[in-house]
Tab-separated table of C-alpha atoms in Angstrom:
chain	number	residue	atom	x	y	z
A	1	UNK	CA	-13.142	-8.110	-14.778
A	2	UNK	CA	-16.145	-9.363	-13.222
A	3	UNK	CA	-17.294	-8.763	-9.922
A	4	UNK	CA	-18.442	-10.966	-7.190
A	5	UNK	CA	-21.925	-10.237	-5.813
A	6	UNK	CA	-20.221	-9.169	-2.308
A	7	UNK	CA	-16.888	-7.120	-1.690
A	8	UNK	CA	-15.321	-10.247	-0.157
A	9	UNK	CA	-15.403	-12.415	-3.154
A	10	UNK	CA	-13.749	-10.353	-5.609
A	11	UNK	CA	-9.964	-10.680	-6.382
A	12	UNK	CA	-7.285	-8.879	-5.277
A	13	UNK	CA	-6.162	-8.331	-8.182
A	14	UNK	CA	-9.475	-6.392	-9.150
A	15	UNK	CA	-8.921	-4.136	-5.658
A	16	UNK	CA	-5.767	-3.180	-7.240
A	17	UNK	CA	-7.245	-2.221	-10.526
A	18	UNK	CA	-10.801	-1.377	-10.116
A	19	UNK	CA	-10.452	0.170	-6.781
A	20	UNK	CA	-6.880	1.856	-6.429
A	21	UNK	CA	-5.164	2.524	-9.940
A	22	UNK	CA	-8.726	3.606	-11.406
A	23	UNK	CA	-9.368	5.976	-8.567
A	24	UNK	CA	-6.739	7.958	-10.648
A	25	UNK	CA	-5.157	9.024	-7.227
A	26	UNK	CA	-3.046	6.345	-6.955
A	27	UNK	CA	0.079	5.341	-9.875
A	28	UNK	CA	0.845	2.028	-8.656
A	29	UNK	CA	0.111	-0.140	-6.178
A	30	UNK	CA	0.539	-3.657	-4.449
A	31	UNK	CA	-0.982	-5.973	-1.760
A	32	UNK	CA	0.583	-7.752	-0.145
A	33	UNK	CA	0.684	-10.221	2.615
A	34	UNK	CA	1.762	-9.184	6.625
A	35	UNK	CA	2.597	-13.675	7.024
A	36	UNK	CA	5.138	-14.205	4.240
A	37	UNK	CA	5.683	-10.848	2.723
A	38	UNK	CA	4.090	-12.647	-0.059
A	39	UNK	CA	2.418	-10.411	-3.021
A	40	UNK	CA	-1.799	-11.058	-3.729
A	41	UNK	CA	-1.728	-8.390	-5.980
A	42	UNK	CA	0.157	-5.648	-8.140
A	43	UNK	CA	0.289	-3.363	-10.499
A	44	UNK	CA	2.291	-4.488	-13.819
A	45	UNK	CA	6.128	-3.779	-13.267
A	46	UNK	CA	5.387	-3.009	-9.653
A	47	UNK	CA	7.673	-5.892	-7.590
A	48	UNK	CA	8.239	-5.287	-4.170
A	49	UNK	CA	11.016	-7.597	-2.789
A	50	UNK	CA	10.384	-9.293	0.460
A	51	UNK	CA	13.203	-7.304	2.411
A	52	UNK	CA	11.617	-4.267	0.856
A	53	UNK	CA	7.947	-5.524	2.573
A	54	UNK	CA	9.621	-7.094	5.564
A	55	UNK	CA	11.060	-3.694	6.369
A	56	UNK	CA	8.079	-2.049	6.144
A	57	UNK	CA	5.672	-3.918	7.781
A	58	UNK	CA	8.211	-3.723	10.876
A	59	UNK	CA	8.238	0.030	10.298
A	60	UNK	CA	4.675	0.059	11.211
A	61	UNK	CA	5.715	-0.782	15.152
A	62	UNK	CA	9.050	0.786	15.310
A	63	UNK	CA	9.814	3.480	12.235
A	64	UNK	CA	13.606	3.885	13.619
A	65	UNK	CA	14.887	1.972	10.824
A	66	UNK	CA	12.774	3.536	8.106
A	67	UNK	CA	13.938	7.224	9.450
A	68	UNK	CA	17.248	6.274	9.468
A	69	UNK	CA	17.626	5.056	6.168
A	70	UNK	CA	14.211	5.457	4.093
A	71	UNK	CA	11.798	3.089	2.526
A	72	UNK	CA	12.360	1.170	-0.473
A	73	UNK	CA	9.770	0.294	-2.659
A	74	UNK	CA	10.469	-1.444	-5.852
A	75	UNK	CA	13.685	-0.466	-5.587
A	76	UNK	CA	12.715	3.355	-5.040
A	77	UNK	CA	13.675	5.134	-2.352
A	78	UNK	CA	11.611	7.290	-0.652
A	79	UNK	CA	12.110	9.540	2.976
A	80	UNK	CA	10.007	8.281	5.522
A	81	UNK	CA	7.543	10.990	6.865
A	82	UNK	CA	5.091	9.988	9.099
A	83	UNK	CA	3.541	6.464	10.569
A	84	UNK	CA	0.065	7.215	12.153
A	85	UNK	CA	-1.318	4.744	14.820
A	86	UNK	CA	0.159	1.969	13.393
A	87	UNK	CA	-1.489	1.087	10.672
A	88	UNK	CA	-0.664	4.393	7.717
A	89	UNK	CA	2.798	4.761	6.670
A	90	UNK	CA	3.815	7.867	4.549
A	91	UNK	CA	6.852	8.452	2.366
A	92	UNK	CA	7.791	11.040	-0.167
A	93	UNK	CA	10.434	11.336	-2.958
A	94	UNK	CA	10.457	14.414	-4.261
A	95	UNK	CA	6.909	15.708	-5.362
A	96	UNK	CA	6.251	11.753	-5.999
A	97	UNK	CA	5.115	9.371	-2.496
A	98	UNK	CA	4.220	6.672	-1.322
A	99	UNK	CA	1.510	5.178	1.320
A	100	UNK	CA	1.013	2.215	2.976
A	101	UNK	CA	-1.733	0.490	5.182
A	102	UNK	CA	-2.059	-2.128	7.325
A	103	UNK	CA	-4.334	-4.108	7.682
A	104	UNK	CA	-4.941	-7.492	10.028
A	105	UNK	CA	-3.388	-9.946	7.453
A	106	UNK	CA	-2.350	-7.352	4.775
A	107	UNK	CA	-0.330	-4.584	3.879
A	108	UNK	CA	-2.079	-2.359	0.883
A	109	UNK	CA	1.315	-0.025	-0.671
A	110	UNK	CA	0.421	2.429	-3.122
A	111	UNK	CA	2.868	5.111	-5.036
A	112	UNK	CA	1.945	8.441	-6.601
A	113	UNK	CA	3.533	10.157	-8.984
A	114	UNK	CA	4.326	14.165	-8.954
A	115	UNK	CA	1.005	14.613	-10.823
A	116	UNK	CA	-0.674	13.598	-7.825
A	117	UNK	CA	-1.210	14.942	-4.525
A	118	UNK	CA	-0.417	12.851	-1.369
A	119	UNK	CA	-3.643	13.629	0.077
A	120	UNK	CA	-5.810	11.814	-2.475
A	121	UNK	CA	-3.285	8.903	-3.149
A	122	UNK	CA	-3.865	8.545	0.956
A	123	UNK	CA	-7.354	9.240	1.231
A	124	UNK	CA	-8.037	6.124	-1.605
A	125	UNK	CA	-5.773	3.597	-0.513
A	126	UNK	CA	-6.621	4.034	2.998
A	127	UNK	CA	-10.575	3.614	2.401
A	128	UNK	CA	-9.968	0.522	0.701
A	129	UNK	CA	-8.003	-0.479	3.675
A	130	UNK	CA	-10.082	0.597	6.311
A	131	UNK	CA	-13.195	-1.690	4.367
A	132	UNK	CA	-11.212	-4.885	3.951
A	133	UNK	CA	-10.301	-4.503	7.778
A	134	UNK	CA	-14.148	-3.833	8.412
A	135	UNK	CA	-14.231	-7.400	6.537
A	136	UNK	CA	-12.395	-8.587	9.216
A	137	UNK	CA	-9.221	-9.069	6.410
């Protein structure tokens, strides 16, 4: 794809591609948006429902629900784990898991298979995140 000359101005779909699933740490992965649930971006095959992303995004403030009965993601389900200071959600299913960030009008959701460590799969989506909220995204 071609790139813009600054971050801002590429497409989400290429921050998907370029920056997540390339990384190699990451198997799929979505953005989407924290308004309408609404998807900017996703891998192919990779459709996350709107009560799947309404969930959670309110898991981020209260996890109850997702503890209780676990987070769906393209129709996966994975046990919740951990939510750290709001904004990094962590699931697992099996050796497989999933991550999610949020960001001020986003929500980036990644998956990793059981060839990849959680760590990594975190560590990448989470960067990406952490520079589109420097962007004030």
């Amino acid at each position: 794809g071609t790139r813009g000359v600054c971050g801002a101005t590429m497409s989400w779909q290429s921050y998907v591609d370029d920056h997540l699933i390339a990384s190699g740490n990451v198997t799929k992965a979505s953005i989407v948006g924290i308004t309408n649930a609404d998807t900017w971006a996703t891998s192919p095959g990779f459709d996350l429902k709107p009560e799947e992303v309404k969930a959670l995004i309110s898991g981020f403030s209260d996890a109850s629900g997702l503890q209780a009965g676990g987070i769906f993601i393209n129709g996966d389900k994975y046990m919740f784990i951990k939510v750290e200071n709001g904004k990094e959600l962590i699931g697992k299913k099996g050796a497989a898991g999933m991550c999610a960030f949020k960001g001020n009008t986003f929500v980036m959701i990644a998956t990793h298979d059981d060839s990849i460590m959680p760590g990594p799969c975190s560590a990448t989506v989470g960067k990406l995140a952490d520079y589109l909220i420097e962007q004030g995204i």
